[in-house]
Coordinates of C-alpha atoms and ligand atoms in Angstrom, one line a residue:
X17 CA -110.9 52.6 -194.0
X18 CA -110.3 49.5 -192.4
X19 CA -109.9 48.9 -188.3
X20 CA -107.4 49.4 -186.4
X21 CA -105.9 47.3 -183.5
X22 CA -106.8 49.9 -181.3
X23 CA -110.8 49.3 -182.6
X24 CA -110.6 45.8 -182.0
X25 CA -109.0 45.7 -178.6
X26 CA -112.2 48.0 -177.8
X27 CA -114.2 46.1 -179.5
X28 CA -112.5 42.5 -177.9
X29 CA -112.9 44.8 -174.4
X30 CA -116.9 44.9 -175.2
X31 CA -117.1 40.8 -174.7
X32 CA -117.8 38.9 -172.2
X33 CA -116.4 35.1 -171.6
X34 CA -119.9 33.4 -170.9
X35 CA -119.2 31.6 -168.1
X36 CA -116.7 34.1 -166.5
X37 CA -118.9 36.8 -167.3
X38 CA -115.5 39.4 -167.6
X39 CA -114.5 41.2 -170.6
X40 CA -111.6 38.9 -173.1
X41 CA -109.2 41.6 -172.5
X42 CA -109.3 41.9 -168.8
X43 CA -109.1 38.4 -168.4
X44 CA -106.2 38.5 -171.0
X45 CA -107.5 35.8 -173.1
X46 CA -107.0 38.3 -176.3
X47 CA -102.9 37.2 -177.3
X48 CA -103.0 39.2 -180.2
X49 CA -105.0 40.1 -183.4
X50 CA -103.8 40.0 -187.2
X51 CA -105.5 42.4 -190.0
X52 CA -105.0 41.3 -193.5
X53 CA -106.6 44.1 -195.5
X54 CA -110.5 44.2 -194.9
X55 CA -110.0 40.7 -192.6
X56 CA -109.4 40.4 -189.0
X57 CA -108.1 37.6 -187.4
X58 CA -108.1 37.6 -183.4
X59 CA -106.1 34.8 -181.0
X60 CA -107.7 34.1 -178.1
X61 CA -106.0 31.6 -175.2
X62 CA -108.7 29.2 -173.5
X63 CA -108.7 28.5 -170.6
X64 CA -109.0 25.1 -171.2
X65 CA -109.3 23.1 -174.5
X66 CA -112.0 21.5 -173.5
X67 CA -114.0 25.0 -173.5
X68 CA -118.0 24.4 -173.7
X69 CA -118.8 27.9 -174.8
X70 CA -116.0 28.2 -177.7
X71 CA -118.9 28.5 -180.1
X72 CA -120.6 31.6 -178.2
X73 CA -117.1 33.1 -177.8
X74 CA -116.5 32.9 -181.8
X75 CA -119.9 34.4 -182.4
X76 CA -119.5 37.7 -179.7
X77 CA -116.4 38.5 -181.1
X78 CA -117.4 38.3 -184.8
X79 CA -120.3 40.4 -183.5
X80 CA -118.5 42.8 -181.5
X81 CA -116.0 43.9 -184.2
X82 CA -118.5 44.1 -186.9
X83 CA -120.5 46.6 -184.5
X84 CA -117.3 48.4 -183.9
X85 CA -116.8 48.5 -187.8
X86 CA -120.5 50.1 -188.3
X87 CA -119.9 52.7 -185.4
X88 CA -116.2 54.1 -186.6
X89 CA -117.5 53.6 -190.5
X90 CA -114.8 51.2 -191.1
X91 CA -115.1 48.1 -194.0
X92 CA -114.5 44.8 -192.4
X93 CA -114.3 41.2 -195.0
X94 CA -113.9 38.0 -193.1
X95 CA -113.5 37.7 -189.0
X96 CA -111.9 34.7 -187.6
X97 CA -111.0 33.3 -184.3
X98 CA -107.7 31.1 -183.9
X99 CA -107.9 29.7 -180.4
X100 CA -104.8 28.1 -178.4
X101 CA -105.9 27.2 -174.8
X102 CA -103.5 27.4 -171.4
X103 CA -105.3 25.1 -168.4
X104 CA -104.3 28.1 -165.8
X105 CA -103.7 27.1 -162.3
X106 CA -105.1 29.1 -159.6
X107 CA -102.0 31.8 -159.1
X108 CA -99.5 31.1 -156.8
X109 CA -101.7 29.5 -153.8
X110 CA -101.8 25.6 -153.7
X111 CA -98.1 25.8 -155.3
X112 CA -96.2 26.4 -152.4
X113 CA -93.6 23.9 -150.6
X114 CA -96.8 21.6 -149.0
X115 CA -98.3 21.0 -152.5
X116 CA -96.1 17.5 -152.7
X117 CA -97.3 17.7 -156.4
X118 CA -96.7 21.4 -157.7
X119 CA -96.7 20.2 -161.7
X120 CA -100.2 19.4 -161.4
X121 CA -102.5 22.8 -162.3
X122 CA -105.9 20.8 -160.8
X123 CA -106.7 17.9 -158.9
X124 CA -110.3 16.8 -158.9
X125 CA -111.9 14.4 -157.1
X126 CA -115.3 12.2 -158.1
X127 CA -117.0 11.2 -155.5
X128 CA -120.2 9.8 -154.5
X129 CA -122.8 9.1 -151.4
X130 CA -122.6 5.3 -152.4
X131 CA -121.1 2.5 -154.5
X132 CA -123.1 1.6 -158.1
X133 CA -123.8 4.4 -159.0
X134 CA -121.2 5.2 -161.7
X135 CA -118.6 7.1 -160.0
X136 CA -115.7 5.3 -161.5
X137 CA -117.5 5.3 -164.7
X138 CA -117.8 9.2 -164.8
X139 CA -114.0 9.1 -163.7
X140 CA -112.8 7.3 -166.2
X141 CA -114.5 9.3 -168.6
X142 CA -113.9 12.2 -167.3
X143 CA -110.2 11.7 -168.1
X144 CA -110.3 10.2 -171.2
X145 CA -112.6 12.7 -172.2
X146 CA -110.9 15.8 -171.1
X147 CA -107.2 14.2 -172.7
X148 CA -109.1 13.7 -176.1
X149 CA -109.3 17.8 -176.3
X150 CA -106.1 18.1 -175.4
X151 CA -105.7 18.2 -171.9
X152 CA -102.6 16.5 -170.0
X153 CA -104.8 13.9 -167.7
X154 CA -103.6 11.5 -164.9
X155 CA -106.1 9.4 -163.4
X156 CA -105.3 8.0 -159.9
X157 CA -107.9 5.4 -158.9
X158 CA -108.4 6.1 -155.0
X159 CA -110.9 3.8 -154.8
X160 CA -108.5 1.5 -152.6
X161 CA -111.2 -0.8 -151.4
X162 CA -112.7 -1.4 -155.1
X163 CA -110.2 -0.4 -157.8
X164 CA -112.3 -0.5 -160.8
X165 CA -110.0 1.7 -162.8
X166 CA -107.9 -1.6 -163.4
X167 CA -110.8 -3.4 -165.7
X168 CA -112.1 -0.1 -167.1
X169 CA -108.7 1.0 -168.9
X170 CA -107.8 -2.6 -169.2
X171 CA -104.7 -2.7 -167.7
X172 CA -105.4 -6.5 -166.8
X173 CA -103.0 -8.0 -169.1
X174 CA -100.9 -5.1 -169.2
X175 CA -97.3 -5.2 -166.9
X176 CA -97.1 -2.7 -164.3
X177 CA -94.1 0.1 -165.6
X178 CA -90.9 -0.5 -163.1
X179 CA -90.9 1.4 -160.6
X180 CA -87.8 4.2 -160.2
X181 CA -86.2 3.9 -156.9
X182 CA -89.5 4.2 -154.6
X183 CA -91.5 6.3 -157.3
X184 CA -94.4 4.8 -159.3
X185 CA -94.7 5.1 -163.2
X186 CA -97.9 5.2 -164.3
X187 CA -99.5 3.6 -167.0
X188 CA -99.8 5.7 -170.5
X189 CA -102.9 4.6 -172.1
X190 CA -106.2 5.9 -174.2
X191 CA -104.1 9.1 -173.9
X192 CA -103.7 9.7 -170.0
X193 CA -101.7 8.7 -167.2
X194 CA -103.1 6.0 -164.6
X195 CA -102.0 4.8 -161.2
X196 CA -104.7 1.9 -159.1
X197 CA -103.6 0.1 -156.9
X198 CA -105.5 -2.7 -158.0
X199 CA -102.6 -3.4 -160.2
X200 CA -100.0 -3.5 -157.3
X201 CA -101.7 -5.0 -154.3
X202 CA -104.1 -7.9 -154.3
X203 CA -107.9 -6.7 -154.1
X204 CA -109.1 -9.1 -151.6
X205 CA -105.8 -7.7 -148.8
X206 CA -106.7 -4.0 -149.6
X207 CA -110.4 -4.8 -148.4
X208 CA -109.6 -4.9 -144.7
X209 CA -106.7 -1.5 -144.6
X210 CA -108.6 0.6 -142.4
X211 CA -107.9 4.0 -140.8
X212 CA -103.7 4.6 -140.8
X213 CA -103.3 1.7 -143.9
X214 CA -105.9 3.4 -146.0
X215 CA -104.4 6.7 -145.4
X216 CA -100.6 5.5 -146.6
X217 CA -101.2 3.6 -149.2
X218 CA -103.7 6.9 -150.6
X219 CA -100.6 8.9 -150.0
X220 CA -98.1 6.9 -151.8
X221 CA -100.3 6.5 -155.0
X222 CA -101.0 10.2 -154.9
X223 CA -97.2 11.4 -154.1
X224 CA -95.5 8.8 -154.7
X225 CA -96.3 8.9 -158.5
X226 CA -94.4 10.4 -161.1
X227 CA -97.3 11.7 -162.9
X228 CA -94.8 14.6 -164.7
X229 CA -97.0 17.7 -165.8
X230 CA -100.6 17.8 -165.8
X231 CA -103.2 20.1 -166.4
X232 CA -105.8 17.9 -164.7
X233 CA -105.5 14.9 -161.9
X234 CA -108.7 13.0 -161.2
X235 CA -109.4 11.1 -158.4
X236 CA -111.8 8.5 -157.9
X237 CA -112.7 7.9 -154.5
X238 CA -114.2 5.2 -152.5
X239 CA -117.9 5.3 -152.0
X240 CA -119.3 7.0 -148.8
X241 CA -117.8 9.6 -146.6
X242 CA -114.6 7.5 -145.2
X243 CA -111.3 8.6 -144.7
X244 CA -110.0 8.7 -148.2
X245 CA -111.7 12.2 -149.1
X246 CA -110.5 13.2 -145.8
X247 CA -106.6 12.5 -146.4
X248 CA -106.6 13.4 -149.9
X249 CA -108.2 17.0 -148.4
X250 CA -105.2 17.2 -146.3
X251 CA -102.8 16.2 -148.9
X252 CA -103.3 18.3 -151.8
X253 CA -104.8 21.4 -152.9
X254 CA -108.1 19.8 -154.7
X255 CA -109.6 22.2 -157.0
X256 CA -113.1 21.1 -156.6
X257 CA -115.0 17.9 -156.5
X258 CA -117.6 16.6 -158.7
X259 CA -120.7 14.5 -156.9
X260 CA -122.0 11.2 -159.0
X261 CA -125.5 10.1 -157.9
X262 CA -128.6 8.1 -159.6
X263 CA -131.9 9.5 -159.5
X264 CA -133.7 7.9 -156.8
X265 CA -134.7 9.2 -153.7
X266 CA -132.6 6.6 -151.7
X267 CA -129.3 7.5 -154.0
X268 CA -130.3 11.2 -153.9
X269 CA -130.0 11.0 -149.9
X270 CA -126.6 9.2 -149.8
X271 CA -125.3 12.4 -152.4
X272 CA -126.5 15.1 -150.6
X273 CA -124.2 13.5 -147.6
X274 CA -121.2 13.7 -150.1
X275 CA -122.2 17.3 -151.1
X276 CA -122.0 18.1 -147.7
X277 CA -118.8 15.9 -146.7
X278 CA -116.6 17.8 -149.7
X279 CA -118.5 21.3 -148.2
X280 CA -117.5 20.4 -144.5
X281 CA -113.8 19.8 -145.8
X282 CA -113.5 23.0 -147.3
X283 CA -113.6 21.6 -151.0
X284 CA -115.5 23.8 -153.8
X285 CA -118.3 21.3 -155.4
X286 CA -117.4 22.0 -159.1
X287 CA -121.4 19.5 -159.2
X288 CA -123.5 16.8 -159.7
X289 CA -123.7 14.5 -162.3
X290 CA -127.1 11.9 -162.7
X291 CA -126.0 9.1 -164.0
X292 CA -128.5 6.1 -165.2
X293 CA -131.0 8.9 -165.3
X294 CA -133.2 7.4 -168.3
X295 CA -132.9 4.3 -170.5
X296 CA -134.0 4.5 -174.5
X297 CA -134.8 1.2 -176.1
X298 CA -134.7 -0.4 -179.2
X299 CA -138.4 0.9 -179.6
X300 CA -137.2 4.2 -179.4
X301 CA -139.1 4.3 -176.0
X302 CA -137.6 6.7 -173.0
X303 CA -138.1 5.0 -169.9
X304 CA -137.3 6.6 -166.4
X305 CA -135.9 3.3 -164.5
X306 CA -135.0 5.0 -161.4
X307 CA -136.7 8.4 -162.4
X308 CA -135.3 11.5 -163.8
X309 CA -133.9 15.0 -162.9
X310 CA -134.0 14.4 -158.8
X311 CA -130.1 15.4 -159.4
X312 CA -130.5 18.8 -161.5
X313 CA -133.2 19.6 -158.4
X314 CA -130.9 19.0 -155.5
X315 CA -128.4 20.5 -157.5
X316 CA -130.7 23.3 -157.3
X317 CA -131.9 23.3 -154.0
X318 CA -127.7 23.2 -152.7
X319 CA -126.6 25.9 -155.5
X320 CA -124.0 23.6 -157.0
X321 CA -123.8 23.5 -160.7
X322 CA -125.5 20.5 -162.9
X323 CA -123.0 19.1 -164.6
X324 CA -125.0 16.5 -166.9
X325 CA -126.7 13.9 -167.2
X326 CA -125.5 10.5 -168.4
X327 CA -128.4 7.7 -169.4
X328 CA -128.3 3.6 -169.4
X329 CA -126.3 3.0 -172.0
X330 CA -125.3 -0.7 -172.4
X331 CA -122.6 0.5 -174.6
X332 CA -121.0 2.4 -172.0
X333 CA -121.4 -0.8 -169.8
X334 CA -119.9 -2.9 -172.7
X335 CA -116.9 -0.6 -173.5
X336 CA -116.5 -0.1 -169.4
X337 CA -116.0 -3.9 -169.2
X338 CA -114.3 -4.5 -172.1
X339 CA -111.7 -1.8 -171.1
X340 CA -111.9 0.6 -173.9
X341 CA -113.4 3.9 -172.6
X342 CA -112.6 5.6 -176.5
X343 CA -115.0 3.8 -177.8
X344 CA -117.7 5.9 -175.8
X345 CA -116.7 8.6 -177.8
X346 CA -116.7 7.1 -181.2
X347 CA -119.3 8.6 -183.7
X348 CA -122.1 11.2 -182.6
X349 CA -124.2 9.2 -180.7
X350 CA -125.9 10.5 -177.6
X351 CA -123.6 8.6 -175.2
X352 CA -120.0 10.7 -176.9
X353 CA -122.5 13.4 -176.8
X354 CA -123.4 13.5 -173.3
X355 CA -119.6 12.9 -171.9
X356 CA -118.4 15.7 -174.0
X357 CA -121.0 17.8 -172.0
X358 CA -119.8 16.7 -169.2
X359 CA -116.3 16.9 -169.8
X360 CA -116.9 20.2 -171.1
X361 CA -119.2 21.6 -167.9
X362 CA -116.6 20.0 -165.6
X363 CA -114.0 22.1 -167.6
X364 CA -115.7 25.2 -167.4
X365 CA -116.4 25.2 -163.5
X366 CA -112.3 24.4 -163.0
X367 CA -111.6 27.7 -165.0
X368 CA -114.0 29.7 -163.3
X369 CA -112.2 28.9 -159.9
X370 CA -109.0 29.1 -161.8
X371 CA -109.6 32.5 -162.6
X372 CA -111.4 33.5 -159.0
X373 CA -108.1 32.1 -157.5
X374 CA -110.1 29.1 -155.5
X375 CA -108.2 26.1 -154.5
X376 CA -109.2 24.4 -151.2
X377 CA -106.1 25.0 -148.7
X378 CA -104.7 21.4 -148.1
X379 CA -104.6 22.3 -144.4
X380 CA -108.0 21.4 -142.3
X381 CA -108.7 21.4 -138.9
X382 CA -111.5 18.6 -137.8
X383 CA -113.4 18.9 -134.8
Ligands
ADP415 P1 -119.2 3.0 -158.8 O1 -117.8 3.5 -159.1 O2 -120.1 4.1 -158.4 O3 -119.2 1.9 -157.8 P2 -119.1 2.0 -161.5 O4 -118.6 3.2 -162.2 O5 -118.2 0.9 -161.1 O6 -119.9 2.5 -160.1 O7 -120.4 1.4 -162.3 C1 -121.0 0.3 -161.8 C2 -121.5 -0.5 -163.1 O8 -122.5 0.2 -163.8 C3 -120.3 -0.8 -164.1 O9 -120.5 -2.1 -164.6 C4 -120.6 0.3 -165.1 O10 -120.1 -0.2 -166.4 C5 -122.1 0.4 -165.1 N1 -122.6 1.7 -165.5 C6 -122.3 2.9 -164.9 N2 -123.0 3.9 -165.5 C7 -123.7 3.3 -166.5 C8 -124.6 3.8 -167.5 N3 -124.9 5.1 -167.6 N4 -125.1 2.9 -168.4 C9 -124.8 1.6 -168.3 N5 -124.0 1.1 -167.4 C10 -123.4 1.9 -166.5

């Protein structure tokens, strides 16, 4: 005898999403299942394409039917998993007439306790990253006071798109959507916007962009706890925020003060990344420059999730200047391999607040 639907919905009902930690069928992931004799194919929707656990998921429900198969005494051949995956916005909150951008399922913002450290870096990455599995990405470089998205996409030579009427069109390059303002507004006449100037011309690269649909919106922010985080807080409904820091004790400091900015403002910390957290050299040496893992311990110590770690990669510097952040993930090398965790763990923690309905309320009073 072979299954039956009805065995493998019970048997689909038996696993768990690792990271969600409810059953495939309760979170409706299962969108159908095809028997072909003795084999069993299921389709499961992820809840992101850039899924880190789509491995463990494969394996539980291979598992699970062939343990239902043994119980009912049915024959089972091959089991396979076809996987589609829906980015899933948090329901129906955040979508309402003061979201001015309902198209986009999640906006994240990177942030960090101070400049140098890697923030836009991790940005940047982060984007590219997330597009190359699939993802719609728009990146908006908020870092008004030191665009760096400009160089690192190399948009330098590149003319800005004409603008529709008073909307922006972003750029459309290394497979996402871009907006700085260092292309529109001369870098040295940004410096001094402070307060009220800061806050509108935020507002009009956020809004005023048509960044069409999107699955995921990063943000880079300035440095520091200034008033960028706060408007963009008050603007849209962020998702969460992920917090870049180095490993030193001075850098650790200035974090834990972002950590605690994005908590203060009501934003979920999706977590913290190390950057520059070790260096290899050619002698195949590990050296820990500015010491290691004082990020995964904070990250600890505050209960937000470690996202990764990245290490000195004078590639990543290279490619960052040179304006070609695909490069990063050419071949298998440690640096592709450590982005795609990251990518990956960023992924996760947006469809776990997805799925729990968590969206910071773009309203905030401030005392
Ligand atoms: P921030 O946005 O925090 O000011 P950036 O992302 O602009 O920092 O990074 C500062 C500089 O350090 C850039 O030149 C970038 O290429 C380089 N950089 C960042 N992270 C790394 C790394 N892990 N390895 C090598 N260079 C890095």
């Amino acid at each position: 005898m072979a299954l039956t639907e009805k065995h493998i919905y019970e048997a689909l009902a038996t696993v768990k999403d690792p990271e969600l930690h409810r059953d495939l069928v309760a979170l409706r992931m299962v969108k159908g299942v095809d028997t072909d004799g003795d084999d069993v194919t299921v389709k499961i929707e992820l809840t992101t394409p850039a899924c880190p656990l789509k491995e463990t998921i494969e394996r539980d429900v291979e598992a699970a039917i062939r343990s239902k198969a043994e119980t009912v005494g049915a024959v089972v051949g091959s089991v396979g998993v076809s996987f589609t995956a829906n980015v899933r916005s948090a329901g129906d909150r955040g979508r309402g007439a003061d979201n001015p951008l309902p198209d986009v399922k999640h906006v994240v913002a990177v942030g960090a306790g101070k400049g140098g450290v890697g923030k836009s870096t991790v940005a940047v990455n982060l984007a590219v990253g997330l597009a190359r599995h699939g993802a719609s990405v728009g990146l908006l470089d908020g870092d008004i006071y030191g665009p760096s998205v400009k160089t690192m996409l190399g948009l330098d030579n590149i003319p800005t798109p004409k603008p529709r009427g008073n909307i922006l069109m972003p750029f459309e390059i290394h497979g996402i959507k871009a907006m700085t303002i260092g292309k529109l507004v001369p870098t040295d006449k940004a410096l001094i916007w402070r307060g009220p100037m800061a806050h509108n011309a935020f507002k009009q690269l956020a809004t005023q962009t048509d960044w069409g649909q999107l699955d995921y919106l990063i943000v880079d922010l300035p440095p520091g706890t200034g008033d960028v985080p706060l408007t963009l807080t008050q603007l849209l409904p962020l998702t969460g925020a992920v917090v870049v820091c180095t490993p030193q004790k001075v850098a650790l400091e200035d974090a834990l003060r972002a950590v605690k900015m994005f908590q203060q403002l009501g934003v979920s910390v999706l977590g913290m990344v190390e950057n520059m957290s070790c260096f290899t050299g050619d002698d195949g040496k590990t050296y820990d420059i500015f010491g290691r893992g004082g990020a995964t311990e904070m990250a600890q110590e505050l209960d937000v999730p470690m996202l990764g770690e990245i290490a000195i990669h004078m590639k990543l510097r290279v490619n960052c200047d040179a304006g070609d952040p695909l490069a990063n993930f050419a071949g298998d090398g440690t640096l592709a391999e450590e982005l795609d965790r990251l990518c990956k763990n960023v992924a996760g923690q947006i469809s776990i607040r997805a799925l729990s309905g968590e969206h910071t309320q773009p309203t905030l009073s401030v005392t």
